[in-house]
mmCIF file of C-alpha atoms in Angstrom:
data_model
loop_
_atom_site.group_PDB
_atom_site.id
_atom_site.type_symbol
_atom_site.label_atom_id
_atom_site.label_comp_id
_atom_site.label_asym_id
_atom_site.label_seq_id
_atom_site.Cartn_x
_atom_site.Cartn_y
_atom_site.Cartn_z
ATOM 1 C CA MET A 1 182.926 -44.350 218.992
ATOM 2 C CA VAL A 2 179.819 -44.582 216.797
ATOM 3 C CA GLN A 3 178.358 -41.248 215.815
ATOM 4 C CA ALA A 4 174.586 -40.791 215.838
ATOM 5 C CA LEU A 5 172.956 -40.168 212.487
ATOM 6 C CA GLU A 6 172.065 -36.554 211.829
ATOM 7 C CA TRP A 7 168.789 -35.946 209.988
ATOM 8 C CA PRO A 8 168.602 -32.469 208.449
ATOM 9 C CA ASP A 9 165.527 -31.432 206.516
ATOM 10 C CA LEU A 10 165.748 -32.024 202.780
ATOM 11 C CA VAL A 11 164.708 -28.844 200.971
ATOM 12 C CA ASP A 12 163.781 -27.900 197.416
ATOM 13 C CA GLU A 13 165.201 -25.091 195.274
ATOM 14 C CA ASN A 14 163.021 -22.594 197.206
ATOM 15 C CA ASP A 15 164.352 -23.729 200.624
ATOM 16 C CA GLN A 16 161.030 -25.416 201.431
ATOM 17 C CA VAL A 17 161.118 -28.679 203.386
ATOM 18 C CA VAL A 18 160.248 -31.696 201.220
ATOM 19 C CA GLY A 19 161.515 -34.511 203.465
ATOM 20 C CA GLN A 20 164.401 -35.652 205.605
ATOM 21 C CA ILE A 21 167.754 -37.179 204.697
ATOM 22 C CA THR A 22 170.803 -38.267 206.642
ATOM 23 C CA ARG A 23 173.699 -35.842 206.562
ATOM 24 C CA ASP A 24 175.921 -38.474 204.920
ATOM 25 C CA ASP A 25 173.341 -39.171 202.188
ATOM 26 C CA ALA A 26 172.837 -35.445 201.604
ATOM 27 C CA TRP A 27 176.574 -35.016 200.955
ATOM 28 C CA ALA A 28 176.920 -38.212 198.903
ATOM 29 C CA GLN A 29 173.899 -37.410 196.733
ATOM 30 C CA ARG A 30 174.566 -33.643 196.683
ATOM 31 C CA ARG A 31 171.043 -32.935 197.927
ATOM 32 C CA ALA A 32 169.960 -29.541 199.282
ATOM 33 C CA VAL A 33 169.976 -29.097 203.056
ATOM 34 C CA ARG A 34 170.314 -26.116 205.398
ATOM 35 C CA VAL A 35 173.414 -25.004 207.298
ATOM 36 C CA VAL A 36 174.513 -22.114 209.465
ATOM 37 C CA ASN A 37 177.941 -20.533 209.606
ATOM 38 C CA ALA A 38 179.258 -17.721 211.759
ATOM 39 C CA PHE A 39 182.442 -15.713 212.023
ATOM 40 C CA LEU A 40 183.800 -14.117 215.164
ATOM 41 C CA VAL A 41 185.107 -10.693 214.138
ATOM 42 C CA ASN A 42 187.273 -8.495 216.363
ATOM 43 C CA ARG A 43 187.556 -4.698 216.300
ATOM 44 C CA ARG A 44 190.561 -4.932 213.910
ATOM 45 C CA GLY A 45 188.400 -6.777 211.374
ATOM 46 C CA GLU A 46 190.156 -10.095 211.952
ATOM 47 C CA LEU A 47 188.251 -13.358 211.794
ATOM 48 C CA TRP A 48 188.675 -16.083 214.427
ATOM 49 C CA ILE A 49 189.556 -19.121 212.314
ATOM 50 C CA PRO A 50 189.885 -22.552 213.920
ATOM 51 C CA ARG A 51 191.432 -25.757 212.612
ATOM 52 C CA ARG A 52 189.218 -28.837 212.799
ATOM 53 C CA THR A 53 190.423 -31.903 214.666
ATOM 54 C CA ALA A 54 191.918 -34.899 212.869
ATOM 55 C CA SER A 55 188.998 -37.055 214.052
ATOM 56 C CA LYS A 56 186.393 -35.157 212.001
ATOM 57 C CA ARG A 57 184.753 -37.354 209.323
ATOM 58 C CA MET A 58 184.574 -34.491 206.870
ATOM 59 C CA PHE A 59 187.348 -31.958 206.322
ATOM 60 C CA PRO A 60 189.704 -33.269 209.052
ATOM 61 C CA ASN A 61 192.565 -30.880 209.963
ATOM 62 C CA CYS A 62 191.072 -28.149 207.777
ATOM 63 C CA LEU A 63 190.618 -24.467 208.510
ATOM 64 C CA ASP A 64 186.980 -23.752 209.307
ATOM 65 C CA MET A 65 184.420 -21.050 209.967
ATOM 66 C CA SER A 66 184.262 -19.881 213.598
ATOM 67 C CA VAL A 67 180.956 -21.753 213.952
ATOM 68 C CA GLY A 68 179.206 -24.069 211.547
ATOM 69 C CA GLY A 69 176.724 -26.873 211.355
ATOM 70 C CA HIS A 70 173.606 -28.352 209.858
ATOM 71 C CA VAL A 71 170.132 -27.144 210.683
ATOM 72 C CA GLU A 72 168.525 -30.222 212.215
ATOM 73 C CA ARG A 73 165.116 -31.631 211.288
ATOM 74 C CA GLY A 74 162.386 -29.165 212.319
ATOM 75 C CA GLU A 75 164.891 -26.549 213.529
ATOM 76 C CA THR A 76 165.122 -22.918 212.352
ATOM 77 C CA TYR A 77 168.297 -21.270 211.110
ATOM 78 C CA LEU A 78 168.358 -19.058 214.199
ATOM 79 C CA SER A 79 167.953 -21.915 216.662
ATOM 80 C CA ALA A 80 170.700 -23.853 214.830
ATOM 81 C CA PHE A 81 172.998 -20.804 215.047
ATOM 82 C CA LYS A 82 172.366 -20.569 218.793
ATOM 83 C CA ARG A 83 172.847 -24.326 219.331
ATOM 84 C CA GLU A 84 176.015 -24.582 217.243
ATOM 85 C CA THR A 85 177.582 -21.499 218.869
ATOM 86 C CA HIS A 86 176.959 -22.998 222.290
ATOM 87 C CA GLU A 87 178.192 -26.488 221.293
ATOM 88 C CA GLU A 88 181.359 -25.343 219.505
ATOM 89 C CA LEU A 89 182.376 -22.228 221.473
ATOM 90 C CA ASN A 90 180.454 -22.498 224.746
ATOM 91 C CA LEU A 91 178.888 -19.093 224.026
ATOM 92 C CA ASN A 92 175.329 -17.920 224.608
ATOM 93 C CA VAL A 93 174.238 -15.996 221.490
ATOM 94 C CA ASP A 94 171.632 -14.056 223.485
ATOM 95 C CA ALA A 95 174.472 -12.382 225.423
ATOM 96 C CA LEU A 96 176.492 -11.471 222.308
ATOM 97 C CA ASP A 97 176.649 -8.667 219.749
ATOM 98 C CA TRP A 98 175.683 -10.517 216.566
ATOM 99 C CA ARG A 99 173.840 -10.058 213.289
ATOM 100 C CA LYS A 100 172.894 -12.076 210.219
ATOM 101 C CA ILE A 101 175.098 -10.924 207.342
ATOM 102 C CA ALA A 102 174.074 -13.186 204.462
ATOM 103 C CA ALA A 103 171.666 -15.803 203.144
ATOM 104 C CA PHE A 104 172.738 -18.014 200.251
ATOM 105 C CA SER A 105 171.165 -20.600 197.969
ATOM 106 C CA PRO A 106 173.256 -23.383 196.441
ATOM 107 C CA PHE A 107 171.247 -22.932 193.252
ATOM 108 C CA GLU A 108 172.339 -19.294 192.909
ATOM 109 C CA THR A 109 175.894 -19.402 194.279
ATOM 110 C CA GLY A 110 177.437 -22.828 193.863
ATOM 111 C CA LEU A 111 177.913 -23.033 197.640
ATOM 112 C CA SER A 112 177.220 -26.428 199.182
ATOM 113 C CA SER A 113 173.901 -25.724 200.912
ATOM 114 C CA PHE A 114 171.218 -23.230 201.755
ATOM 115 C CA MET A 115 173.047 -21.127 204.278
ATOM 116 C CA ARG A 116 172.626 -18.317 206.753
ATOM 117 C CA VAL A 117 175.831 -16.561 207.771
ATOM 118 C CA TYR A 118 176.205 -14.620 211.011
ATOM 119 C CA GLU A 119 178.805 -12.252 212.405
ATOM 120 C CA ILE A 120 179.604 -12.173 216.126
ATOM 121 C CA ARG A 121 181.519 -9.072 217.254
ATOM 122 C CA THR A 122 184.052 -9.868 219.997
ATOM 123 C CA ASP A 123 187.700 -9.393 220.906
ATOM 124 C CA ALA A 124 187.712 -12.227 223.437
ATOM 125 C CA ALA A 125 189.494 -15.540 223.042
ATOM 126 C CA HIS A 126 187.072 -18.427 223.354
ATOM 127 C CA ASP A 127 186.921 -21.758 225.125
ATOM 128 C CA PHE A 128 186.303 -23.862 222.031
ATOM 129 C CA ASN A 129 185.167 -27.480 222.076
ATOM 130 C CA SER A 130 188.328 -29.581 221.702
ATOM 131 C CA ALA A 131 186.308 -32.330 220.009
ATOM 132 C CA ASP A 132 185.624 -29.877 217.162
ATOM 133 C CA PHE A 133 188.758 -27.715 216.951
ATOM 134 C CA ARG A 134 192.404 -28.140 217.893
ATOM 135 C CA GLU A 135 193.762 -24.580 217.438
ATOM 136 C CA ALA A 136 192.700 -21.166 216.156
ATOM 137 C CA TRP A 137 194.034 -17.793 214.970
ATOM 138 C CA TRP A 138 192.803 -14.241 214.458
ATOM 139 C CA LEU A 139 193.391 -13.568 210.744
ATOM 140 C CA THR A 140 192.402 -10.792 208.386
ATOM 141 C CA PRO A 141 190.277 -12.002 205.473
ATOM 142 C CA ALA A 142 193.287 -11.401 203.172
ATOM 143 C CA GLU A 143 195.614 -13.428 205.428
ATOM 144 C CA LEU A 144 193.135 -16.299 205.524
ATOM 145 C CA LEU A 145 192.649 -16.310 201.755
ATOM 146 C CA ALA A 146 196.430 -16.198 201.224
ATOM 147 C CA ARG A 147 196.869 -19.265 203.461
ATOM 148 C CA ILE A 148 194.194 -21.159 201.531
ATOM 149 C CA GLU A 149 195.617 -20.094 198.157
ATOM 150 C CA ALA A 150 199.068 -21.261 199.334
ATOM 151 C CA GLY A 151 197.617 -24.742 199.827
ATOM 152 C CA GLU A 152 196.549 -24.832 203.452
ATOM 153 C CA PRO A 153 193.579 -27.232 203.648
ATOM 154 C CA ALA A 154 190.248 -25.554 204.351
ATOM 155 C CA LYS A 155 186.613 -26.523 204.621
ATOM 156 C CA GLY A 156 184.884 -26.436 201.245
ATOM 157 C CA ASP A 157 182.925 -23.172 201.406
ATOM 158 C CA LEU A 158 185.318 -21.182 203.628
ATOM 159 C CA ALA A 159 187.183 -19.167 200.994
ATOM 160 C CA GLU A 160 184.029 -18.350 199.022
ATOM 161 C CA LEU A 161 182.165 -17.254 202.157
ATOM 162 C CA VAL A 162 185.008 -14.955 203.151
ATOM 163 C CA ARG A 163 185.116 -13.464 199.642
ATOM 164 C CA ARG A 164 181.347 -12.890 199.653
ATOM 165 C CA CYS A 165 180.928 -11.694 203.261
ATOM 166 C CA PHE A 166 184.178 -9.808 203.937
ATOM 167 C CA PRO A 167 185.329 -8.284 200.616
#
């Protein structure tokens, strides 16, 4: 199956749009683009952490954020958060208890992209998209970090986001 090219906005060091670039070129050239990430958090403070499928081009079989994706050309962070949450977890953000918990710049943090991070409060198990994820667990931030430190493969920014957002 051929995947369609994704065209996120290319942004400058101030997160201002200066053009467009394919997602693959952005990663290969380490150019600044925008992404959203979200964590489902239950009342015990555990994070819902999925494992990506083996068919993913980037970070196959790795632990991941509950929700994550690129902000597409002309899209806002909020609309990308809503779209990605619906695509990956079949959830309508407008019906959820959520909040933005962080905004990061790759020029100030060393993270991969300009990023908005959201927290969704829920205790419910979710009907995740099996094309994106193959399994998931509720883990405390410490349990997740211990798994990553023990060598479990994880998406690039996952450990740093957990350290920054859930100390």
